[in-house]
PDB file of C-alpha atoms in Angstrom:
ATOM      1  CA  MET A   1     -22.895  -2.200   7.902  1.00 43.00           C
ATOM      2  CA  GLY A   2     -20.927  -5.346   8.796  1.00 57.00           C
ATOM      3  CA  ARG A   3     -17.762  -5.658  10.819  1.00 76.00           C
ATOM      4  CA  ARG A   4     -14.682  -4.051   9.280  1.00 86.00           C
ATOM      5  CA  PHE A   5     -12.320  -6.787  10.464  1.00 92.00           C
ATOM      6  CA  PRO A   6     -12.628 -10.560   9.998  1.00 91.00           C
ATOM      7  CA  PHE A   7     -11.319 -11.539  13.436  1.00 91.00           C
ATOM      8  CA  PRO A   8     -12.260 -11.089  17.112  1.00 95.00           C
ATOM      9  CA  ILE A   9     -10.418  -9.173  19.800  1.00 97.00           C
ATOM     10  CA  PRO A  10      -7.127 -11.057  20.289  1.00 98.00           C
ATOM     11  CA  ASN A  11      -6.149 -12.922  23.440  1.00 98.00           C
ATOM     12  CA  GLY A  12      -3.352 -11.754  25.713  1.00 98.00           C
ATOM     13  CA  TRP A  13      -2.260  -9.222  28.315  1.00 99.00           C
ATOM     14  CA  PHE A  14      -3.371  -5.617  27.799  1.00 99.00           C
ATOM     15  CA  ALA A  15      -2.829  -2.472  29.870  1.00 99.00           C
ATOM     16  CA  VAL A  16      -5.997  -1.072  31.433  1.00 99.00           C
ATOM     17  CA  ALA A  17      -4.476   1.781  33.489  1.00 98.00           C
ATOM     18  CA  TRP A  18      -1.245   3.306  34.708  1.00 97.00           C
ATOM     19  CA  SER A  19      -0.500   2.128  38.253  1.00 97.00           C
ATOM     20  CA  GLY A  20      -0.453   5.693  39.539  1.00 96.00           C
ATOM     21  CA  GLU A  21      -4.003   6.278  38.311  1.00 97.00           C
ATOM     22  CA  LEU A  22      -5.502   3.886  40.869  1.00 98.00           C
ATOM     23  CA  ALA A  23      -5.036   4.619  44.565  1.00 98.00           C
ATOM     24  CA  ALA A  24      -5.900   2.159  47.330  1.00 98.00           C
ATOM     25  CA  GLY A  25      -9.665   2.178  47.795  1.00 98.00           C
ATOM     26  CA  GLU A  26     -10.322   3.749  44.387  1.00 99.00           C
ATOM     27  CA  VAL A  27     -12.874   2.455  41.865  1.00 99.00           C
ATOM     28  CA  LYS A  28     -12.858   3.115  38.097  1.00 99.00           C
ATOM     29  CA  PRO A  29     -15.375   2.127  35.410  1.00 99.00           C
ATOM     30  CA  LEU A  30     -13.698   0.867  32.227  1.00 98.00           C
ATOM     31  CA  ARG A  31     -14.688  -0.170  28.743  1.00 98.00           C
ATOM     32  CA  CYS A  32     -12.256  -2.715  27.299  1.00 98.00           C
ATOM     33  CA  PHE A  33     -12.525  -5.829  25.104  1.00 98.00           C
ATOM     34  CA  GLY A  34     -16.048  -4.815  24.083  1.00 98.00           C
ATOM     35  CA  ARG A  35     -17.162  -5.087  27.724  1.00 98.00           C
ATOM     36  CA  GLU A  36     -18.091  -2.840  30.627  1.00 99.00           C
ATOM     37  CA  LEU A  37     -15.683  -3.539  33.502  1.00 99.00           C
ATOM     38  CA  VAL A  38     -14.859  -2.193  36.948  1.00 99.00           C
ATOM     39  CA  LEU A  39     -11.273  -1.730  38.125  1.00 99.00           C
ATOM     40  CA  PHE A  40     -10.593  -1.242  41.825  1.00 99.00           C
ATOM     41  CA  ARG A  41      -7.683  -1.356  44.248  1.00 99.00           C
ATOM     42  CA  THR A  42      -8.277  -3.093  47.546  1.00 99.00           C
ATOM     43  CA  GLU A  43      -7.280  -1.576  50.876  1.00 98.00           C
ATOM     44  CA  SER A  44      -4.168  -3.794  50.872  1.00 98.00           C
ATOM     45  CA  GLY A  45      -3.203  -2.300  47.486  1.00 98.00           C
ATOM     46  CA  ARG A  46      -4.080  -5.090  45.065  1.00 98.00           C
ATOM     47  CA  ALA A  47      -5.622  -4.154  41.693  1.00 99.00           C
ATOM     48  CA  ARG A  48      -8.710  -6.167  40.694  1.00 99.00           C
ATOM     49  CA  LEU A  49     -10.915  -6.258  37.589  1.00 99.00           C
ATOM     50  CA  LEU A  50     -14.481  -7.571  37.366  1.00 99.00           C
ATOM     51  CA  ASP A  51     -17.419  -7.500  35.000  1.00 99.00           C
ATOM     52  CA  ALA A  52     -19.144  -4.209  35.768  1.00 99.00           C
ATOM     53  CA  TYR A  53     -22.675  -5.433  36.378  1.00 99.00           C
ATOM     54  CA  CYS A  54     -23.828  -6.944  39.655  1.00 98.00           C
ATOM     55  CA  PRO A  55     -25.653 -10.209  38.830  1.00 98.00           C
ATOM     56  CA  HIS A  56     -28.212  -9.461  41.547  1.00 98.00           C
ATOM     57  CA  LEU A  57     -30.191  -6.704  39.792  1.00 98.00           C
ATOM     58  CA  GLY A  58     -27.684  -5.271  37.337  1.00 98.00           C
ATOM     59  CA  ALA A  59     -26.183  -2.216  39.047  1.00 99.00           C
ATOM     60  CA  HIS A  60     -22.885  -0.938  37.603  1.00 99.00           C
ATOM     61  CA  LEU A  61     -20.240  -1.513  40.279  1.00 99.00           C
ATOM     62  CA  GLY A  62     -18.012   1.177  38.777  1.00 99.00           C
ATOM     63  CA  VAL A  63     -20.622   3.898  39.328  1.00 99.00           C
ATOM     64  CA  GLY A  64     -21.104   4.361  43.048  1.00 98.00           C
ATOM     65  CA  GLY A  65     -19.443   1.115  44.110  1.00 99.00           C
ATOM     66  CA  THR A  66     -17.055   1.379  47.067  1.00 99.00           C
ATOM     67  CA  VAL A  67     -14.065  -0.624  48.290  1.00 99.00           C
ATOM     68  CA  CYS A  68     -14.499  -2.378  51.626  1.00 98.00           C
ATOM     69  CA  GLU A  69     -11.304  -4.105  52.739  1.00 98.00           C
ATOM     70  CA  GLU A  70     -10.571  -6.633  49.938  1.00 98.00           C
ATOM     71  CA  THR A  71     -13.989  -6.375  48.270  1.00 99.00           C
ATOM     72  CA  ILE A  72     -16.111  -3.969  46.250  1.00 99.00           C
ATOM     73  CA  ARG A  73     -19.570  -3.137  47.553  1.00 99.00           C
ATOM     74  CA  CYS A  74     -22.488  -2.782  45.129  1.00 99.00           C
ATOM     75  CA  PRO A  75     -24.111   0.671  45.374  1.00 99.00           C
ATOM     76  CA  PHE A  76     -27.618  -0.778  44.965  1.00 99.00           C
ATOM     77  CA  HIS A  77     -28.041  -3.410  47.698  1.00 98.00           C
ATOM     78  CA  GLY A  78     -24.613  -3.635  49.321  1.00 98.00           C
ATOM     79  CA  TRP A  79     -23.588  -7.056  48.048  1.00 99.00           C
ATOM     80  CA  ARG A  80     -19.806  -7.409  48.441  1.00 99.00           C
ATOM     81  CA  TRP A  81     -17.612  -9.055  45.804  1.00 99.00           C
ATOM     82  CA  ASP A  82     -13.985 -10.120  46.123  1.00 98.00           C
ATOM     83  CA  GLY A  83     -11.379  -9.917  43.372  1.00 98.00           C
ATOM     84  CA  GLU A  84     -12.121 -13.466  42.220  1.00 98.00           C
ATOM     85  CA  GLY A  85     -15.755 -12.558  41.586  1.00 98.00           C
ATOM     86  CA  ARG A  86     -17.119 -14.406  44.626  1.00 98.00           C
ATOM     87  CA  CYS A  87     -19.866 -12.893  46.763  1.00 98.00           C
ATOM     88  CA  GLN A  88     -18.589 -12.432  50.316  1.00 98.00           C
ATOM     89  CA  GLU A  89     -21.571 -10.741  51.925  1.00 98.00           C
ATOM     90  CA  ILE A  90     -25.248  -9.955  51.431  1.00 98.00           C
ATOM     91  CA  PRO A  91     -26.012  -7.640  54.362  1.00 97.00           C
ATOM     92  CA  TYR A  92     -29.683  -8.552  54.663  1.00 98.00           C
ATOM     93  CA  ALA A  93     -29.546 -12.288  53.816  1.00 97.00           C
ATOM     94  CA  LYS A  94     -28.919 -15.339  55.991  1.00 95.00           C
ATOM     95  CA  ARG A  95     -27.061 -17.203  53.268  1.00 96.00           C
ATOM     96  CA  ILE A  96     -25.345 -16.484  49.951  1.00 97.00           C
ATOM     97  CA  PRO A  97     -26.742 -18.358  46.919  1.00 94.00           C
ATOM     98  CA  PRO A  98     -24.084 -20.983  46.064  1.00 91.00           C
ATOM     99  CA  ALA A  99     -23.834 -20.300  42.330  1.00 91.00           C
ATOM    100  CA  VAL A 100     -23.725 -16.503  42.435  1.00 95.00           C
ATOM    101  CA  ALA A 101     -20.540 -15.013  40.920  1.00 97.00           C
ATOM    102  CA  ILE A 102     -19.168 -12.235  38.701  1.00 98.00           C
ATOM    103  CA  ASP A 103     -16.665 -12.817  35.916  1.00 98.00           C
ATOM    104  CA  ALA A 104     -13.182 -11.785  37.102  1.00 99.00           C
ATOM    105  CA  LEU A 105     -10.254 -11.067  34.774  1.00 99.00           C
ATOM    106  CA  PRO A 106      -6.699 -12.005  35.825  1.00 99.00           C
ATOM    107  CA  VAL A 107      -4.626  -8.915  36.623  1.00 99.00           C
ATOM    108  CA  CYS A 108      -0.913  -8.249  37.038  1.00 98.00           C
ATOM    109  CA  GLU A 109       0.958  -5.051  37.764  1.00 98.00           C
ATOM    110  CA  LYS A 110       4.336  -4.456  36.129  1.00 96.00           C
ATOM    111  CA  ASN A 111       6.383  -1.684  34.539  1.00 94.00           C
ATOM    112  CA  GLY A 112       4.227   1.021  36.119  1.00 94.00           C
ATOM    113  CA  ALA A 113       0.986  -0.275  34.584  1.00 97.00           C
ATOM    114  CA  ILE A 114      -1.964  -2.539  35.390  1.00 99.00           C
ATOM    115  CA  PHE A 115      -2.492  -5.349  32.868  1.00 99.00           C
ATOM    116  CA  ALA A 116      -5.566  -7.523  32.367  1.00 99.00           C
ATOM    117  CA  TRP A 117      -5.676 -10.936  30.733  1.00 99.00           C
ATOM    118  CA  HIS A 118      -8.330 -11.212  28.032  1.00 98.00           C
ATOM    119  CA  HIS A 119      -9.181 -14.574  26.480  1.00 98.00           C
ATOM    120  CA  LEU A 120     -12.282 -15.069  24.380  1.00 96.00           C
ATOM    121  CA  GLU A 121     -12.736 -18.639  25.618  1.00 96.00           C
ATOM    122  CA  GLY A 122     -11.897 -17.885  29.239  1.00 95.00           C
ATOM    123  CA  ALA A 123      -8.559 -19.732  29.235  1.00 97.00           C
ATOM    124  CA  ALA A 124      -6.051 -18.897  31.976  1.00 97.00           C
ATOM    125  CA  PRO A 125      -2.870 -16.924  31.175  1.00 98.00           C
ATOM    126  CA  ASP A 126      -0.226 -19.029  29.439  1.00 95.00           C
ATOM    127  CA  TRP A 127       2.535 -16.420  29.340  1.00 95.00           C
ATOM    128  CA  GLU A 128       3.674 -13.550  31.566  1.00 96.00           C
ATOM    129  CA  VAL A 129       4.128  -9.833  31.064  1.00 96.00           C
ATOM    130  CA  PRO A 130       7.915  -9.346  30.920  1.00 94.00           C
ATOM    131  CA  ASP A 131       9.804  -7.099  33.310  1.00 93.00           C
ATOM    132  CA  LEU A 132      11.121  -4.006  31.523  1.00 92.00           C
ATOM    133  CA  PRO A 133      13.810  -2.676  33.886  1.00 91.00           C
ATOM    134  CA  GLU A 134      14.080   0.785  32.340  1.00 91.00           C
ATOM    135  CA  PHE A 135      10.594   1.681  33.581  1.00 90.00           C
ATOM    136  CA  VAL A 136      11.259   0.887  37.248  1.00 87.00           C
ATOM    137  CA  ASP A 137      15.011   1.596  37.427  1.00 90.00           C
ATOM    138  CA  PRO A 138      15.852   4.796  39.387  1.00 90.00           C
ATOM    139  CA  THR A 139      18.876   5.345  37.119  1.00 91.00           C
ATOM    140  CA  TRP A 140      16.377   6.047  34.316  1.00 91.00           C
ATOM    141  CA  THR A 141      14.090   9.064  34.221  1.00 90.00           C
ATOM    142  CA  GLU A 142      10.467   8.901  35.329  1.00 90.00           C
ATOM    143  CA  PRO A 143       8.487   7.610  32.317  1.00 91.00           C
ATOM    144  CA  GLU A 144       6.695  10.390  30.454  1.00 90.00           C
ATOM    145  CA  PRO A 145       3.276   9.164  29.248  1.00 92.00           C
ATOM    146  CA  PHE A 146       1.338   9.864  26.053  1.00 92.00           C
ATOM    147  CA  GLU A 147      -2.169   8.594  25.234  1.00 95.00           C
ATOM    148  CA  MET A 148      -4.491   8.605  22.244  1.00 94.00           C
ATOM    149  CA  ASP A 149      -7.461   6.773  20.705  1.00 96.00           C
ATOM    150  CA  LEU A 150      -7.521   5.188  17.247  1.00 96.00           C
ATOM    151  CA  ALA A 151     -10.386   3.829  15.144  1.00 95.00           C
ATOM    152  CA  THR A 152      -8.668   0.601  14.127  1.00 95.00           C
ATOM    153  CA  CYS A 153      -7.675  -2.811  15.486  1.00 96.00           C
ATOM    154  CA  LEU A 154      -4.452  -4.311  16.806  1.00 97.00           C
ATOM    155  CA  GLN A 155      -3.878  -6.307  13.622  1.00 95.00           C
ATOM    156  CA  GLU A 156      -3.743  -3.154  11.476  1.00 94.00           C
ATOM    157  CA  LEU A 157      -1.595  -1.306  14.011  1.00 94.00           C
ATOM    158  CA  GLY A 158       0.894  -4.169  14.177  1.00 93.00           C
ATOM    159  CA  GLU A 159       1.128  -4.625  10.418  1.00 91.00           C
ATOM    160  CA  ASN A 160       1.927  -0.939  10.059  1.00 89.00           C
ATOM    161  CA  ALA A 161       5.350  -1.451  11.633  1.00 85.00           C
ATOM    162  CA  HIS A 162       6.176  -4.055   8.959  1.00 84.00           C
ATOM    163  CA  ASP A 163       5.113  -1.874   6.028  1.00 85.00           C
ATOM    164  CA  PRO A 164       8.256   0.194   5.329  1.00 81.00           C
ATOM    165  CA  ALA A 165       7.058   1.570   1.969  1.00 84.00           C
ATOM    166  CA  HIS A 166       4.283   3.645   3.548  1.00 87.00           C
ATOM    167  CA  PHE A 167       6.831   5.635   5.571  1.00 83.00           C
ATOM    168  CA  VAL A 168       7.771   7.449   2.345  1.00 84.00           C
ATOM    169  CA  THR A 169       4.275   8.077   0.970  1.00 87.00           C
ATOM    170  CA  VAL A 170       2.421   8.769   4.227  1.00 90.00           C
ATOM    171  CA  HIS A 171       5.085  10.097   6.579  1.00 88.00           C
ATOM    172  CA  GLY A 172       7.431  11.794   4.145  1.00 82.00           C
ATOM    173  CA  VAL A 173      10.664  10.083   5.161  1.00 77.00           C
ATOM    174  CA  ALA A 174      13.416  10.340   2.573  1.00 70.00           C
ATOM    175  CA  ASP A 175      14.093   6.628   2.080  1.00 69.00           C
ATOM    176  CA  VAL A 176      12.400   3.319   2.827  1.00 66.00           C
ATOM    177  CA  PRO A 177      13.796   2.237   6.237  1.00 62.00           C
ATOM    178  CA  ARG A 178      16.071  -0.788   6.367  1.00 66.00           C
ATOM    179  CA  SER A 179      14.324  -3.368   8.527  1.00 69.00           C
ATOM    180  CA  ASP A 180      14.816  -6.936   9.755  1.00 78.00           C
ATOM    181  CA  ALA A 181      12.245  -8.947  11.710  1.00 86.00           C
ATOM    182  CA  GLU A 182      12.353 -12.202  13.669  1.00 91.00           C
ATOM    183  CA  PHE A 183       9.220 -14.002  14.876  1.00 91.00           C
ATOM    184  CA  ASP A 184       9.693 -16.403  17.787  1.00 89.00           C
ATOM    185  CA  GLY A 185       6.888 -17.840  19.885  1.00 92.00           C
ATOM    186  CA  ARG A 186       4.885 -15.166  21.688  1.00 93.00           C
ATOM    187  CA  SER A 187       7.386 -12.416  20.861  1.00 94.00           C
ATOM    188  CA  LYS A 188       8.859 -10.776  17.808  1.00 94.00           C
ATOM    189  CA  VAL A 189      11.857  -8.531  17.261  1.00 93.00           C
ATOM    190  CA  SER A 190      12.327  -5.925  14.539  1.00 88.00           C
ATOM    191  CA  ILE A 191      15.510  -3.945  13.941  1.00 86.00           C
ATOM    192  CA  ASN A 192      15.516  -0.732  11.913  1.00 80.00           C
ATOM    193  CA  ARG A 193      18.655   1.123  10.949  1.00 78.00           C
ATOM    194  CA  GLY A 194      18.838   4.648   9.630  1.00 72.00           C
ATOM    195  CA  SER A 195      20.638   7.964   9.702  1.00 71.00           C
ATOM    196  CA  PHE A 196      19.250  10.968  11.580  1.00 69.00           C
ATOM    197  CA  GLN A 197      20.296  14.521  10.805  1.00 67.00           C
ATOM    198  CA  THR A 198      21.531  16.502  13.828  1.00 71.00           C
ATOM    199  CA  PRO A 199      23.344  19.850  14.264  1.00 71.00           C
ATOM    200  CA  ARG A 200      26.512  17.746  14.479  1.00 75.00           C
ATOM    201  CA  GLY A 201      25.762  15.969  11.216  1.00 76.00           C
ATOM    202  CA  PRO A 202      24.147  12.605  10.415  1.00 80.00           C
ATOM    203  CA  VAL A 203      24.113  10.025  13.206  1.00 78.00           C
ATOM    204  CA  GLU A 204      23.614   6.328  12.523  1.00 82.00           C
ATOM    205  CA  THR A 205      20.859   5.028  14.764  1.00 84.00           C
ATOM    206  CA  VAL A 206      19.538   1.557  15.559  1.00 87.00           C
ATOM    207  CA  ILE A 207      15.912   1.116  16.645  1.00 88.00           C
ATOM    208  CA  ARG A 208      15.186  -2.308  18.159  1.00 92.00           C
ATOM    209  CA  GLY A 209      11.537  -3.109  18.774  1.00 92.00           C
ATOM    210  CA  GLU A 210      10.291  -6.139  20.687  1.00 95.00           C
ATOM    211  CA  SER A 211       6.629  -7.125  20.955  1.00 96.00           C
ATOM    212  CA  PHE A 212       4.986  -9.472  23.446  1.00 96.00           C
ATOM    213  CA  GLY A 213       1.619 -10.506  22.083  1.00 97.00           C
ATOM    214  CA  LEU A 214      -0.321  -7.909  20.121  1.00 98.00           C
ATOM    215  CA  GLY A 215      -0.773  -5.307  22.858  1.00 97.00           C
ATOM    216  CA  LEU A 216       2.650  -4.696  24.398  1.00 98.00           C
ATOM    217  CA  GLY A 217       5.890  -3.510  22.840  1.00 96.00           C
ATOM    218  CA  VAL A 218       9.176  -1.962  23.908  1.00 96.00           C
ATOM    219  CA  THR A 219      11.475  -0.027  21.579  1.00 94.00           C
ATOM    220  CA  ARG A 220      15.093   0.691  22.474  1.00 94.00           C
ATOM    221  CA  VAL A 221      16.989   3.355  20.555  1.00 90.00           C
ATOM    222  CA  SER A 222      20.779   3.740  20.414  1.00 88.00           C
ATOM    223  CA  GLY A 223      22.905   6.119  18.390  1.00 84.00           C
ATOM    224  CA  ILE A 224      21.343   9.556  18.395  1.00 78.00           C
ATOM    225  CA  ALA A 225      20.623   8.948  22.113  1.00 80.00           C
ATOM    226  CA  ASP A 226      19.855   6.043  24.418  1.00 86.00           C
ATOM    227  CA  MET A 227      16.084   5.835  24.900  1.00 90.00           C
ATOM    228  CA  CYS A 228      13.418   3.307  25.763  1.00 93.00           C
ATOM    229  CA  PHE A 229       9.792   3.523  24.617  1.00 94.00           C
ATOM    230  CA  LEU A 230       6.904   1.505  26.028  1.00 95.00           C
ATOM    231  CA  ALA A 231       3.824   0.964  23.833  1.00 96.00           C
ATOM    232  CA  MET A 232       0.695  -0.524  25.400  1.00 98.00           C
ATOM    233  CA  ASN A 233      -2.252  -0.813  23.020  1.00 98.00           C
ATOM    234  CA  THR A 234      -5.616  -1.988  24.310  1.00 99.00           C
ATOM    235  CA  PRO A 235      -8.790  -2.939  22.407  1.00 99.00           C
ATOM    236  CA  VAL A 236     -11.798  -0.893  23.483  1.00 98.00           C
ATOM    237  CA  ASP A 237     -13.885  -3.063  21.167  1.00 97.00           C
ATOM    238  CA  GLU A 238     -13.397  -4.827  17.812  1.00 96.00           C
ATOM    239  CA  GLU A 239     -12.796  -1.541  15.943  1.00 96.00           C
ATOM    240  CA  ASN A 240     -11.241   0.896  18.432  1.00 97.00           C
ATOM    241  CA  LEU A 241      -8.032   1.096  20.442  1.00 98.00           C
ATOM    242  CA  HIS A 242      -6.707   3.102  23.371  1.00 98.00           C
ATOM    243  CA  LEU A 243      -2.935   3.664  23.296  1.00 98.00           C
ATOM    244  CA  ARG A 244      -0.789   4.252  26.376  1.00 98.00           C
ATOM    245  CA  TRP A 245       2.824   5.040  25.498  1.00 95.00           C
ATOM    246  CA  ALA A 246       5.758   6.311  27.542  1.00 94.00           C
ATOM    247  CA  PHE A 247       9.476   6.932  27.194  1.00 91.00           C
ATOM    248  CA  SER A 248      12.461   7.041  29.532  1.00 92.00           C
ATOM    249  CA  VAL A 249      16.160   7.907  29.190  1.00 90.00           C
ATOM    250  CA  PRO A 250      19.209   7.201  31.406  1.00 89.00           C
ATOM    251  CA  ARG A 251      20.019   9.694  34.171  1.00 86.00           C
ATOM    252  CA  VAL A 252      23.628  10.056  33.005  1.00 76.00           C
ATOM    253  CA  GLY A 253      25.457  12.861  31.247  1.00 71.00           C
ATOM    254  CA  ASP A 254      23.139  15.442  29.722  1.00 68.00           C
ATOM    255  CA  SER A 255      19.865  13.716  30.598  1.00 69.00           C
ATOM    256  CA  THR A 256      17.959  16.942  29.894  1.00 78.00           C
ATOM    257  CA  ARG A 257      19.136  16.823  26.280  1.00 76.00           C
ATOM    258  CA  ALA A 258      18.339  13.102  26.095  1.00 76.00           C
ATOM    259  CA  GLU A 259      14.836  13.751  27.436  1.00 83.00           C
ATOM    260  CA  GLY A 260      14.379  16.385  24.747  1.00 85.00           C
ATOM    261  CA  VAL A 261      15.441  13.918  22.065  1.00 81.00           C
ATOM    262  CA  GLY A 262      13.133  11.276  23.544  1.00 83.00           C
ATOM    263  CA  ARG A 263      10.230  13.708  23.583  1.00 86.00           C
ATOM    264  CA  ALA A 264      10.947  14.614  19.963  1.00 85.00           C
ATOM    265  CA  PHE A 265      10.905  10.906  19.023  1.00 81.00           C
ATOM    266  CA  MET A 266       7.628  10.389  20.870  1.00 83.00           C
ATOM    267  CA  ASN A 267       6.092  13.440  19.211  1.00 87.00           C
ATOM    268  CA  GLU A 268       7.192  12.069  15.851  1.00 85.00           C
ATOM    269  CA  PHE A 269       5.639   8.679  16.623  1.00 85.00           C
ATOM    270  CA  MET A 270       2.382  10.421  17.559  1.00 88.00           C
ATOM    271  CA  ARG A 271       2.521  12.613  14.451  1.00 90.00           C
ATOM    272  CA  GLN A 272       2.878   9.528  12.286  1.00 91.00           C
ATOM    273  CA  LEU A 273      -0.011   7.801  14.058  1.00 91.00           C
ATOM    274  CA  GLN A 274      -2.190  10.849  13.411  1.00 93.00           C
ATOM    275  CA  GLN A 275      -1.218  10.671   9.730  1.00 94.00           C
ATOM    276  CA  ASP A 276      -2.121   6.975   9.638  1.00 93.00           C
ATOM    277  CA  ALA A 277      -5.385   7.471  11.553  1.00 93.00           C
ATOM    278  CA  PRO A 278      -7.663   8.644   8.683  1.00 94.00           C
ATOM    279  CA  ILE A 279      -6.369   5.821   6.478  1.00 94.00           C
ATOM    280  CA  TRP A 280      -7.077   3.215   9.162  1.00 92.00           C
ATOM    281  CA  ALA A 281     -10.507   4.693   9.921  1.00 92.00           C
ATOM    282  CA  ASN A 282     -11.622   4.382   6.289  1.00 93.00           C
ATOM    283  CA  LYS A 283      -9.827   1.313   4.910  1.00 92.00           C
ATOM    284  CA  VAL A 284     -10.918  -2.306   4.808  1.00 91.00           C
ATOM    285  CA  TYR A 285      -8.784  -5.238   5.880  1.00 93.00           C
ATOM    286  CA  THR A 286      -7.614  -7.209   2.848  1.00 92.00           C
ATOM    287  CA  GLU A 287      -7.403 -10.885   3.758  1.00 92.00           C
ATOM    288  CA  ARG A 288      -5.511 -11.825   0.560  1.00 93.00           C
ATOM    289  CA  PRO A 289      -3.403  -8.763  -0.239  1.00 93.00           C
ATOM    290  CA  MET A 290      -1.567  -8.422  -3.552  1.00 94.00           C
ATOM    291  CA  LEU A 291       1.943  -7.958  -2.142  1.00 92.00           C
ATOM    292  CA  CYS A 292       5.061  -7.117  -4.157  1.00 91.00           C
ATOM    293  CA  ASP A 293       8.772  -7.710  -3.631  1.00 88.00           C
ATOM    294  CA  GLY A 294       9.223  -4.238  -2.131  1.00 83.00           C
ATOM    295  CA  ASP A 295       6.759  -4.826   0.689  1.00 85.00           C
ATOM    296  CA  GLY A 296       7.897  -5.717   4.186  1.00 84.00           C
ATOM    297  CA  PRO A 297       7.270  -8.982   6.090  1.00 88.00           C
ATOM    298  CA  ILE A 298       3.506  -8.485   6.275  1.00 91.00           C
ATOM    299  CA  ALA A 299       2.758 -12.134   5.453  1.00 91.00           C
ATOM    300  CA  GLN A 300       5.154 -13.341   8.151  1.00 93.00           C
ATOM    301  CA  TYR A 301       3.580 -10.965  10.657  1.00 93.00           C
ATOM    302  CA  ARG A 302       0.097 -12.264   9.858  1.00 94.00           C
ATOM    303  CA  LYS A 303       1.211 -15.861  10.324  1.00 95.00           C
ATOM    304  CA  TRP A 304       2.753 -14.993  13.722  1.00 96.00           C
ATOM    305  CA  ALA A 305      -0.305 -13.001  14.861  1.00 96.00           C
ATOM    306  CA  ARG A 306      -2.756 -15.863  14.212  1.00 96.00           C
ATOM    307  CA  GLN A 307      -1.756 -17.570  17.459  1.00 96.00           C
ATOM    308  CA  PHE A 308      -3.414 -14.811  19.495  1.00 97.00           C
ATOM    309  CA  TYR A 309      -6.911 -15.287  18.060  1.00 97.00           C
ATOM    310  CA  SER A 310      -9.584 -17.736  19.147  1.00 94.00           C
ATOM    311  CA  GLU A 311     -11.440 -19.503  16.363  1.00 80.00           C
ATOM    312  CA  VAL A 312     -14.893 -17.993  15.796  1.00 57.00           C
TER     313      VAL A 312
END
């Protein structure tokens, strides 16, 4: 069976862990971007990400490897590697071979998460992960995380948000949501307006979503309650994703009620993803879809998304 999708893993910043999951001196094996990787935090507290396999004799650094100051030590022969992938010590050798190195991925830590830069051609980062103040601001509640796996790719997941008609047939909403979208450089903004039923009657609500590349999005809700949702979607390989989502609400007024509303929104998002999941897992990607005038801005989204793919 051939590949389900006609494009590679996209380039950009992608979350590989929550910051709180990696203590100083801790080592974690990861599978992301179709690769085996090792994530570790140095004794000074800096997160680092390397190819998992020691180029000496192939040991997996994430299984038995240990942090030593600012390096990770191979469990097999004790070779020590810094966060740039350079060998700093071979305990039994007089000199280090000049060309020996491990591939290192650029890492940044923002918004309570650790992000890695993936680029198929090895290019350096050409944009930054934005600061999202709600997720580090003490006047907002501690972000509440949700995670799940999906058998699809980022292209399909992103297009889903610009396909309003499926919300009626798949998710059972009463009407097709009203939606506007703007595509600008590395980011895009979508605004959805609708009415939500509450014990106090219908409440007009605005949902503003902003995406940065294909793996990071923030959604701000106003109306029914003020809320902020963080969506970090990471390719495991060409056909599978790991989702890390979280929400936060302001610590003002009845924040307990607002947290309950936020949790209900997040549960609804997850419910809808679970409804989409069997469709994604069994569909094919149509490169030339037969769109109609009732469809959303799928063509515009595809044009915007092309910038994040290397030519293969």
